[in-house]
Amino acid sequence: MDDVANYPDGLTSVVVEQLLDAQVSVEIASAALTSGLLDGSARERRNRRIAARALRGITPRYG
């Protein structure tokens, strides 16, 4: 069932289970917060990017 030909990236279900059992998720979850997350500037930049994308998509089509 876990034939590598069925998994183009080479990750079989066994490998995925091993990754999930490893401490990978703990390492990611324990990473320290950045200053951008703490002071809210990262969210502001994200919101500006979303608004800019929306305006680029709307303005040329609808004037």
PDB file of N, CA, C and O in Angstrom:
ATOM      1  N   MET A   1       0.817  -1.204   0.000  1.00  0.00           N
ATOM      2  CA  MET A   1       0.000   0.000   0.000  1.00  0.00           C
ATOM      3  C   MET A   1       0.860   1.267   0.000  1.00  0.00           C
ATOM      4  O   MET A   1       0.525   2.247  -0.610  1.00  0.00           O
ATOM      5  N   ASP A   2       1.969   1.236   0.710  1.00  0.00           N
ATOM      6  CA  ASP A   2       2.836   2.412   0.791  1.00  0.00           C
ATOM      7  C   ASP A   2       3.919   2.364  -0.265  1.00  0.00           C
ATOM      8  O   ASP A   2       5.089   2.584  -0.003  1.00  0.00           O
ATOM      9  N   ASP A   3       3.542   2.063  -1.465  1.00  0.00           N
ATOM     10  CA  ASP A   3       4.483   2.031  -2.572  1.00  0.00           C
ATOM     11  C   ASP A   3       4.952   3.451  -2.861  1.00  0.00           C
ATOM     12  O   ASP A   3       4.164   4.376  -2.931  1.00  0.00           O
ATOM     13  N   VAL A   4       6.263   3.649  -3.001  1.00  0.00           N
ATOM     14  CA  VAL A   4       6.832   4.985  -3.208  1.00  0.00           C
ATOM     15  C   VAL A   4       6.299   5.610  -4.492  1.00  0.00           C
ATOM     16  O   VAL A   4       6.209   6.826  -4.601  1.00  0.00           O
ATOM     17  N   ALA A   5       5.895   4.812  -5.454  1.00  0.00           N
ATOM     18  CA  ALA A   5       5.369   5.360  -6.704  1.00  0.00           C
ATOM     19  C   ALA A   5       4.082   6.145  -6.467  1.00  0.00           C
ATOM     20  O   ALA A   5       3.761   7.064  -7.216  1.00  0.00           O
ATOM     21  N   ASN A   6       3.367   5.828  -5.414  1.00  0.00           N
ATOM     22  CA  ASN A   6       2.132   6.546  -5.098  1.00  0.00           C
ATOM     23  C   ASN A   6       2.389   7.846  -4.339  1.00  0.00           C
ATOM     24  O   ASN A   6       1.481   8.633  -4.136  1.00  0.00           O
ATOM     25  N   TYR A   7       3.626   8.050  -3.892  1.00  0.00           N
ATOM     26  CA  TYR A   7       3.970   9.237  -3.123  1.00  0.00           C
ATOM     27  C   TYR A   7       5.094   9.968  -3.836  1.00  0.00           C
ATOM     28  O   TYR A   7       6.267   9.626  -3.659  1.00  0.00           O
ATOM     29  N   PRO A   8       4.807  10.959  -4.653  1.00  0.00           N
ATOM     30  CA  PRO A   8       5.844  11.608  -5.455  1.00  0.00           C
ATOM     31  C   PRO A   8       6.934  12.274  -4.625  1.00  0.00           C
ATOM     32  O   PRO A   8       8.062  12.394  -5.068  1.00  0.00           O
ATOM     33  N   ASP A   9       6.613  12.720  -3.419  1.00  0.00           N
ATOM     34  CA  ASP A   9       7.636  13.366  -2.595  1.00  0.00           C
ATOM     35  C   ASP A   9       8.425  12.364  -1.765  1.00  0.00           C
ATOM     36  O   ASP A   9       9.346  12.731  -1.052  1.00  0.00           O
ATOM     37  N   GLY A  10       8.052  11.075  -1.830  1.00  0.00           N
ATOM     38  CA  GLY A  10       8.780  10.052  -1.110  1.00  0.00           C
ATOM     39  C   GLY A  10       8.338   9.870   0.325  1.00  0.00           C
ATOM     40  O   GLY A  10       8.874   9.046   1.047  1.00  0.00           O
ATOM     41  N   LEU A  11       7.371  10.659   0.778  1.00  0.00           N
ATOM     42  CA  LEU A  11       6.881  10.540   2.149  1.00  0.00           C
ATOM     43  C   LEU A  11       5.730   9.543   2.191  1.00  0.00           C
ATOM     44  O   LEU A  11       4.637   9.817   1.727  1.00  0.00           O
ATOM     45  N   THR A  12       6.000   8.387   2.740  1.00  0.00           N
ATOM     46  CA  THR A  12       4.949   7.391   2.888  1.00  0.00           C
ATOM     47  C   THR A  12       4.225   7.632   4.201  1.00  0.00           C
ATOM     48  O   THR A  12       4.648   8.464   5.019  1.00  0.00           O
ATOM     49  N   SER A  13       3.156   6.940   4.426  1.00  0.00           N
ATOM     50  CA  SER A  13       2.401   7.123   5.662  1.00  0.00           C
ATOM     51  C   SER A  13       3.242   6.745   6.876  1.00  0.00           C
ATOM     52  O   SER A  13       3.095   7.329   7.947  1.00  0.00           O
ATOM     53  N   VAL A  14       4.164   5.808   6.723  1.00  0.00           N
ATOM     54  CA  VAL A  14       5.037   5.424   7.836  1.00  0.00           C
ATOM     55  C   VAL A  14       5.949   6.588   8.212  1.00  0.00           C
ATOM     56  O   VAL A  14       6.123   6.906   9.400  1.00  0.00           O
ATOM     57  N   VAL A  15       6.515   7.247   7.223  1.00  0.00           N
ATOM     58  CA  VAL A  15       7.400   8.381   7.482  1.00  0.00           C
ATOM     59  C   VAL A  15       6.622   9.524   8.123  1.00  0.00           C
ATOM     60  O   VAL A  15       7.093  10.160   9.069  1.00  0.00           O
ATOM     61  N   VAL A  16       5.434   9.777   7.644  1.00  0.00           N
ATOM     62  CA  VAL A  16       4.617  10.852   8.208  1.00  0.00           C
ATOM     63  C   VAL A  16       4.290  10.558   9.667  1.00  0.00           C
ATOM     64  O   VAL A  16       4.370  11.439  10.524  1.00  0.00           O
ATOM     65  N   GLU A  17       3.940   9.326   9.973  1.00  0.00           N
ATOM     66  CA  GLU A  17       3.665   8.948  11.368  1.00  0.00           C
ATOM     67  C   GLU A  17       4.898   9.143  12.237  1.00  0.00           C
ATOM     68  O   GLU A  17       4.796   9.621  13.370  1.00  0.00           O
ATOM     69  N   GLN A  18       6.074   8.807  11.729  1.00  0.00           N
ATOM     70  CA  GLN A  18       7.298   9.001  12.493  1.00  0.00           C
ATOM     71  C   GLN A  18       7.554  10.480  12.745  1.00  0.00           C
ATOM     72  O   GLN A  18       7.992  10.866  13.822  1.00  0.00           O
ATOM     73  N   LEU A  19       7.278  11.317  11.761  1.00  0.00           N
ATOM     74  CA  LEU A  19       7.457  12.759  11.946  1.00  0.00           C
ATOM     75  C   LEU A  19       6.482  13.305  12.977  1.00  0.00           C
ATOM     76  O   LEU A  19       6.826  14.164  13.789  1.00  0.00           O
ATOM     77  N   LEU A  20       5.263  12.820  12.936  1.00  0.00           N
ATOM     78  CA  LEU A  20       4.267  13.279  13.892  1.00  0.00           C
ATOM     79  C   LEU A  20       4.596  12.824  15.306  1.00  0.00           C
ATOM     80  O   LEU A  20       4.302  13.525  16.277  1.00  0.00           O
ATOM     81  N   ASP A  21       5.207  11.658  15.445  1.00  0.00           N
ATOM     82  CA  ASP A  21       5.582  11.154  16.763  1.00  0.00           C
ATOM     83  C   ASP A  21       6.821  11.850  17.312  1.00  0.00           C
ATOM     84  O   ASP A  21       7.053  11.847  18.515  1.00  0.00           O
ATOM     85  N   ALA A  22       7.608  12.435  16.439  1.00  0.00           N
ATOM     86  CA  ALA A  22       8.844  13.102  16.863  1.00  0.00           C
ATOM     87  C   ALA A  22       8.517  14.402  17.594  1.00  0.00           C
ATOM     88  O   ALA A  22       7.378  14.819  17.708  1.00  0.00           O
ATOM     89  N   GLN A  23       9.545  15.048  18.051  1.00  0.00           N
ATOM     90  CA  GLN A  23       9.392  16.281  18.820  1.00  0.00           C
ATOM     91  C   GLN A  23       9.306  17.513  17.939  1.00  0.00           C
ATOM     92  O   GLN A  23       9.464  18.626  18.408  1.00  0.00           O
ATOM     93  N   VAL A  24       9.020  17.332  16.655  1.00  0.00           N
ATOM     94  CA  VAL A  24       8.986  18.460  15.721  1.00  0.00           C
ATOM     95  C   VAL A  24       7.919  19.460  16.144  1.00  0.00           C
ATOM     96  O   VAL A  24       8.169  20.662  16.207  1.00  0.00           O
ATOM     97  N   SER A  25       6.732  18.989  16.458  1.00  0.00           N
ATOM     98  CA  SER A  25       5.654  19.912  16.818  1.00  0.00           C
ATOM     99  C   SER A  25       5.958  20.637  18.117  1.00  0.00           C
ATOM    100  O   SER A  25       5.598  21.792  18.283  1.00  0.00           O
ATOM    101  N   VAL A  26       6.643  19.986  19.035  1.00  0.00           N
ATOM    102  CA  VAL A  26       7.000  20.626  20.304  1.00  0.00           C
ATOM    103  C   VAL A  26       8.010  21.737  20.055  1.00  0.00           C
ATOM    104  O   VAL A  26       7.921  22.810  20.639  1.00  0.00           O
ATOM    105  N   GLU A  27       8.959  21.496  19.147  1.00  0.00           N
ATOM    106  CA  GLU A  27       9.964  22.508  18.842  1.00  0.00           C
ATOM    107  C   GLU A  27       9.331  23.728  18.200  1.00  0.00           C
ATOM    108  O   GLU A  27       9.690  24.856  18.500  1.00  0.00           O
ATOM    109  N   ILE A  28       8.381  23.523  17.329  1.00  0.00           N
ATOM    110  CA  ILE A  28       7.717  24.644  16.672  1.00  0.00           C
ATOM    111  C   ILE A  28       6.876  25.419  17.673  1.00  0.00           C
ATOM    112  O   ILE A  28       6.882  26.644  17.704  1.00  0.00           O
ATOM    113  N   ALA A  29       6.165  24.723  18.525  1.00  0.00           N
ATOM    114  CA  ALA A  29       5.282  25.374  19.482  1.00  0.00           C
ATOM    115  C   ALA A  29       6.055  26.126  20.553  1.00  0.00           C
ATOM    116  O   ALA A  29       5.546  27.098  21.114  1.00  0.00           O
ATOM    117  N   SER A  30       7.275  25.712  20.837  1.00  0.00           N
ATOM    118  CA  SER A  30       8.025  26.350  21.908  1.00  0.00           C
ATOM    119  C   SER A  30       8.883  27.520  21.408  1.00  0.00           C
ATOM    120  O   SER A  30       9.636  28.091  22.197  1.00  0.00           O
ATOM    121  N   ALA A  31       8.777  27.878  20.149  1.00  0.00           N
ATOM    122  CA  ALA A  31       9.556  28.996  19.627  1.00  0.00           C
ATOM    123  C   ALA A  31       9.090  30.303  20.268  1.00  0.00           C
ATOM    124  O   ALA A  31       7.905  30.504  20.521  1.00  0.00           O
ATOM    125  N   ALA A  32      10.032  31.182  20.540  1.00  0.00           N
ATOM    126  CA  ALA A  32       9.717  32.455  21.176  1.00  0.00           C
ATOM    127  C   ALA A  32       8.973  33.372  20.207  1.00  0.00           C
ATOM    128  O   ALA A  32       9.198  33.344  19.000  1.00  0.00           O
ATOM    129  N   LEU A  33       8.083  34.177  20.742  1.00  0.00           N
ATOM    130  CA  LEU A  33       7.346  35.130  19.924  1.00  0.00           C
ATOM    131  C   LEU A  33       8.268  36.252  19.480  1.00  0.00           C
ATOM    132  O   LEU A  33       9.130  36.697  20.236  1.00  0.00           O
ATOM    133  N   THR A  34       8.073  36.738  18.276  1.00  0.00           N
ATOM    134  CA  THR A  34       8.887  37.841  17.769  1.00  0.00           C
ATOM    135  C   THR A  34       8.305  39.167  18.240  1.00  0.00           C
ATOM    136  O   THR A  34       7.158  39.241  18.677  1.00  0.00           O
ATOM    137  N   SER A  35       9.086  40.215  18.124  1.00  0.00           N
ATOM    138  CA  SER A  35       8.614  41.530  18.551  1.00  0.00           C
ATOM    139  C   SER A  35       7.438  41.992  17.695  1.00  0.00           C
ATOM    140  O   SER A  35       6.542  42.680  18.182  1.00  0.00           O
ATOM    141  N   GLY A  36       7.417  41.587  16.418  1.00  0.00           N
ATOM    142  CA  GLY A  36       6.304  41.955  15.545  1.00  0.00           C
ATOM    143  C   GLY A  36       4.996  41.343  15.991  1.00  0.00           C
ATOM    144  O   GLY A  36       3.934  41.942  15.837  1.00  0.00           O
ATOM    145  N   LEU A  37       5.064  40.153  16.532  1.00  0.00           N
ATOM    146  CA  LEU A  37       3.849  39.533  17.046  1.00  0.00           C
ATOM    147  C   LEU A  37       3.429  40.163  18.367  1.00  0.00           C
ATOM    148  O   LEU A  37       2.248  40.319  18.646  1.00  0.00           O
ATOM    149  N   LEU A  38       4.411  40.528  19.168  1.00  0.00           N
ATOM    150  CA  LEU A  38       4.089  41.069  20.481  1.00  0.00           C
ATOM    151  C   LEU A  38       3.500  42.471  20.411  1.00  0.00           C
ATOM    152  O   LEU A  38       2.575  42.799  21.153  1.00  0.00           O
ATOM    153  N   ASP A  39       4.026  43.328  19.526  1.00  0.00           N
ATOM    154  CA  ASP A  39       3.526  44.704  19.484  1.00  0.00           C
ATOM    155  C   ASP A  39       2.441  44.934  18.437  1.00  0.00           C
ATOM    156  O   ASP A  39       1.917  46.029  18.318  1.00  0.00           O
ATOM    157  N   GLY A  40       2.116  43.917  17.663  1.00  0.00           N
ATOM    158  CA  GLY A  40       1.023  44.033  16.707  1.00  0.00           C
ATOM    159  C   GLY A  40       1.422  44.532  15.333  1.00  0.00           C
ATOM    160  O   GLY A  40       0.586  44.629  14.441  1.00  0.00           O
ATOM    161  N   SER A  41       2.697  44.850  15.126  1.00  0.00           N
ATOM    162  CA  SER A  41       3.107  45.394  13.832  1.00  0.00           C
ATOM    163  C   SER A  41       3.036  44.333  12.733  1.00  0.00           C
ATOM    164  O   SER A  41       2.794  44.665  11.576  1.00  0.00           O
ATOM    165  N   ALA A  42       3.227  43.071  13.064  1.00  0.00           N
ATOM    166  CA  ALA A  42       3.124  42.010  12.053  1.00  0.00           C
ATOM    167  C   ALA A  42       1.699  41.919  11.521  1.00  0.00           C
ATOM    168  O   ALA A  42       1.481  41.767  10.324  1.00  0.00           O
ATOM    169  N   ARG A  43       0.726  42.035  12.401  1.00  0.00           N
ATOM    170  CA  ARG A  43      -0.673  42.000  11.960  1.00  0.00           C
ATOM    171  C   ARG A  43      -1.006  43.219  11.105  1.00  0.00           C
ATOM    172  O   ARG A  43      -1.709  43.115  10.110  1.00  0.00           O
ATOM    173  N   GLU A  44      -0.472  44.377  11.466  1.00  0.00           N
ATOM    174  CA  GLU A  44      -0.716  45.582  10.667  1.00  0.00           C
ATOM    175  C   GLU A  44      -0.145  45.421   9.260  1.00  0.00           C
ATOM    176  O   GLU A  44      -0.794  45.779   8.283  1.00  0.00           O
ATOM    177  N   ARG A  45       1.078  44.890   9.158  1.00  0.00           N
ATOM    178  CA  ARG A  45       1.688  44.661   7.842  1.00  0.00           C
ATOM    179  C   ARG A  45       0.866  43.662   7.044  1.00  0.00           C
ATOM    180  O   ARG A  45       0.652  43.848   5.848  1.00  0.00           O
ATOM    181  N   ARG A  46       0.398  42.606   7.700  1.00  0.00           N
ATOM    182  CA  ARG A  46      -0.438  41.608   7.027  1.00  0.00           C
ATOM    183  C   ARG A  46      -1.718  42.241   6.502  1.00  0.00           C
ATOM    184  O   ARG A  46      -2.124  42.023   5.360  1.00  0.00           O
ATOM    185  N   ASN A  47      -2.361  43.051   7.322  1.00  0.00           N
ATOM    186  CA  ASN A  47      -3.608  43.693   6.907  1.00  0.00           C
ATOM    187  C   ASN A  47      -3.378  44.649   5.738  1.00  0.00           C
ATOM    188  O   ASN A  47      -4.208  44.747   4.832  1.00  0.00           O
ATOM    189  N   ARG A  48      -2.246  45.362   5.739  1.00  0.00           N
ATOM    190  CA  ARG A  48      -1.923  46.250   4.621  1.00  0.00           C
ATOM    191  C   ARG A  48      -1.700  45.467   3.347  1.00  0.00           C
ATOM    192  O   ARG A  48      -2.137  45.877   2.266  1.00  0.00           O
ATOM    193  N   ARG A  49      -1.015  44.312   3.433  1.00  0.00           N
ATOM    194  CA  ARG A  49      -0.799  43.480   2.247  1.00  0.00           C
ATOM    195  C   ARG A  49      -2.128  42.966   1.696  1.00  0.00           C
ATOM    196  O   ARG A  49      -2.348  42.973   0.484  1.00  0.00           O
ATOM    197  N   ILE A  50      -3.022  42.546   2.570  1.00  0.00           N
ATOM    198  CA  ILE A  50      -4.321  42.043   2.129  1.00  0.00           C
ATOM    199  C   ILE A  50      -5.118  43.162   1.454  1.00  0.00           C
ATOM    200  O   ILE A  50      -5.721  42.964   0.396  1.00  0.00           O
ATOM    201  N   ALA A  51      -5.107  44.340   2.042  1.00  0.00           N
ATOM    202  CA  ALA A  51      -5.830  45.464   1.457  1.00  0.00           C
ATOM    203  C   ALA A  51      -5.238  45.856   0.105  1.00  0.00           C
ATOM    204  O   ALA A  51      -5.973  46.141  -0.843  1.00  0.00           O
ATOM    205  N   ALA A  52      -3.915  45.861   0.009  1.00  0.00           N
ATOM    206  CA  ALA A  52      -3.269  46.214  -1.259  1.00  0.00           C
ATOM    207  C   ALA A  52      -3.612  45.210  -2.351  1.00  0.00           C
ATOM    208  O   ALA A  52      -3.882  45.590  -3.490  1.00  0.00           O
ATOM    209  N   ARG A  53      -3.642  43.922  -2.011  1.00  0.00           N
ATOM    210  CA  ARG A  53      -4.021  42.909  -2.998  1.00  0.00           C
ATOM    211  C   ARG A  53      -5.456  43.100  -3.448  1.00  0.00           C
ATOM    212  O   ARG A  53      -5.779  42.964  -4.633  1.00  0.00           O
ATOM    213  N   ALA A  54      -6.324  43.406  -2.506  1.00  0.00           N
ATOM    214  CA  ALA A  54      -7.728  43.603  -2.851  1.00  0.00           C
ATOM    215  C   ALA A  54      -7.886  44.816  -3.760  1.00  0.00           C
ATOM    216  O   ALA A  54      -8.627  44.774  -4.748  1.00  0.00           O
ATOM    217  N   LEU A  55      -7.182  45.893  -3.461  1.00  0.00           N
ATOM    218  CA  LEU A  55      -7.280  47.095  -4.295  1.00  0.00           C
ATOM    219  C   LEU A  55      -6.712  46.864  -5.689  1.00  0.00           C
ATOM    220  O   LEU A  55      -7.252  47.368  -6.668  1.00  0.00           O
ATOM    221  N   ARG A  56      -5.616  46.105  -5.779  1.00  0.00           N
ATOM    222  CA  ARG A  56      -5.053  45.803  -7.100  1.00  0.00           C
ATOM    223  C   ARG A  56      -6.037  45.001  -7.931  1.00  0.00           C
ATOM    224  O   ARG A  56      -6.128  45.177  -9.139  1.00  0.00           O
ATOM    225  N   GLY A  57      -6.791  44.136  -7.296  1.00  0.00           N
ATOM    226  CA  GLY A  57      -7.738  43.313  -8.023  1.00  0.00           C
ATOM    227  C   GLY A  57      -9.012  44.033  -8.387  1.00  0.00           C
ATOM    228  O   GLY A  57      -9.623  43.773  -9.400  1.00  0.00           O
ATOM    229  N   ILE A  58      -9.414  44.984  -7.557  1.00  0.00           N
ATOM    230  CA  ILE A  58     -10.698  45.667  -7.764  1.00  0.00           C
ATOM    231  C   ILE A  58     -10.546  46.879  -8.684  1.00  0.00           C
ATOM    232  O   ILE A  58     -11.319  47.063  -9.598  1.00  0.00           O
ATOM    233  N   THR A  59      -9.535  47.688  -8.477  1.00  0.00           N
ATOM    234  CA  THR A  59      -9.402  48.946  -9.204  1.00  0.00           C
ATOM    235  C   THR A  59      -9.352  48.782 -10.717  1.00  0.00           C
ATOM    236  O   THR A  59     -10.116  49.440 -11.414  1.00  0.00           O
ATOM    237  N   PRO A  60      -8.510  47.916 -11.271  1.00  0.00           N
ATOM    238  CA  PRO A  60      -8.466  47.825 -12.726  1.00  0.00           C
ATOM    239  C   PRO A  60      -9.780  47.335 -13.339  1.00  0.00           C
ATOM    240  O   PRO A  60     -10.140  47.736 -14.440  1.00  0.00           O
ATOM    241  N   ARG A  61     -10.494  46.491 -12.650  1.00  0.00           N
ATOM    242  CA  ARG A  61     -11.706  45.943 -13.221  1.00  0.00           C
ATOM    243  C   ARG A  61     -12.899  46.885 -13.108  1.00  0.00           C
ATOM    244  O   ARG A  61     -13.713  46.964 -14.002  1.00  0.00           O
ATOM    245  N   TYR A  62     -13.017  47.579 -12.007  1.00  0.00           N
ATOM    246  CA  TYR A  62     -14.228  48.352 -11.749  1.00  0.00           C
ATOM    247  C   TYR A  62     -14.011  49.856 -11.711  1.00  0.00           C
ATOM    248  O   TYR A  62     -14.927  50.599 -11.452  1.00  0.00           O
ATOM    249  N   GLY A  63     -12.782  50.289 -11.919  1.00  0.00           N
ATOM    250  CA  GLY A  63     -12.513  51.713 -11.999  1.00  0.00           C
ATOM    251  C   GLY A  63     -12.551  52.427 -10.767  1.00  0.00           C
ATOM    252  O   GLY A  63     -12.656  52.808  -9.849  1.00  0.00           O
TER     253      GLY A  63
END
